[in-house]
């Protein structure tokens, strides 16, 4: 299961890297705080439905979003 989580994070990072290149090309800011807030609200709701602590899951997602923002801001391609 841990390897699946890491694989999913790796795949997400690749997608974020591609999104970052598109954003850079079109002059779109990396951060979109209203969108991030929508994601966190959705994640809290889904976490509660699954019997997970919504605020702990939000903290995990904040780290994931931070990682993705860093990847998007990176100028180098993998």
Short mmCIF file of C-alpha atoms in Angstrom, two decimals, residues 8-76:
data_model
loop_
_atom_site.label_atom_id
_atom_site.label_comp_id
_atom_site.label_asym_id
_atom_site.label_seq_id
_atom_site.Cartn_x
_atom_site.Cartn_y
_atom_site.Cartn_z
CA UNK A 8 0.37 7.89 -7.08
CA UNK A 9 2.38 10.83 -5.74
CA UNK A 10 4.97 10.32 -8.46
CA UNK A 11 2.27 10.27 -11.14
CA UNK A 12 0.70 13.38 -9.64
CA UNK A 13 4.08 15.13 -9.69
CA UNK A 14 4.50 14.34 -13.39
CA UNK A 15 1.06 15.77 -14.14
CA UNK A 16 1.87 18.85 -12.04
CA UNK A 17 5.13 19.32 -13.93
CA UNK A 18 3.20 19.35 -17.23
CA UNK A 19 0.61 21.74 -15.81
CA UNK A 20 3.43 24.01 -14.62
CA UNK A 21 4.85 24.20 -18.15
CA UNK A 22 1.44 25.15 -19.56
CA UNK A 23 0.93 27.74 -16.83
CA UNK A 24 4.37 29.23 -17.51
CA UNK A 25 3.71 29.37 -21.26
CA UNK A 26 0.41 31.19 -20.76
CA UNK A 27 1.46 33.41 -17.86
CA UNK A 28 -0.90 31.73 -15.40
CA UNK A 29 0.11 31.92 -11.72
CA UNK A 30 1.14 28.67 -10.04
CA UNK A 31 -1.05 29.24 -6.98
CA UNK A 32 -4.84 29.39 -7.29
CA UNK A 33 -6.03 29.87 -3.71
CA UNK A 34 -9.79 29.74 -4.42
CA UNK A 35 -9.29 26.44 -6.28
CA UNK A 36 -7.11 25.09 -3.46
CA UNK A 37 -9.79 25.99 -0.91
CA UNK A 38 -12.40 24.15 -3.01
CA UNK A 39 -10.14 21.09 -3.10
CA UNK A 40 -9.64 21.16 0.67
CA UNK A 41 -13.39 21.44 1.28
CA UNK A 42 -14.03 18.49 -1.03
CA UNK A 43 -11.27 16.43 0.60
CA UNK A 44 -12.62 17.12 4.10
CA UNK A 45 -16.08 16.00 2.98
CA UNK A 46 -14.79 12.80 1.35
CA UNK A 47 -12.56 12.03 4.34
CA UNK A 48 -15.53 12.30 6.71
CA UNK A 49 -17.57 9.99 4.45
CA UNK A 50 -14.75 7.43 4.69
CA UNK A 51 -14.52 7.71 8.48
CA UNK A 52 -11.22 9.60 8.42
CA UNK A 53 -10.41 12.74 10.39
CA UNK A 54 -11.09 15.53 7.87
CA UNK A 55 -8.54 17.91 9.36
CA UNK A 56 -5.70 15.38 9.41
CA UNK A 57 -6.44 14.50 5.80
CA UNK A 58 -6.52 18.20 4.90
CA UNK A 59 -3.05 18.60 6.43
CA UNK A 60 -1.79 15.74 4.27
CA UNK A 61 -3.34 17.35 1.19
CA UNK A 62 -1.80 20.70 2.05
CA UNK A 63 1.60 18.99 1.87
CA UNK A 64 0.68 17.38 -1.45
CA UNK A 65 -0.44 20.75 -2.86
CA UNK A 66 2.78 22.32 -1.59
CA UNK A 67 4.80 19.60 -3.36
CA UNK A 68 2.83 20.14 -6.57
CA UNK A 69 3.33 23.90 -6.41
CA UNK A 70 7.07 23.37 -6.01
CA UNK A 71 7.11 20.97 -8.97
CA UNK A 72 5.09 23.40 -11.10
CA UNK A 73 7.48 26.20 -10.24
CA UNK A 74 10.48 24.11 -11.25
CA UNK A 75 11.84 25.08 -14.67
CA UNK A 76 13.41 21.71 -15.39
#
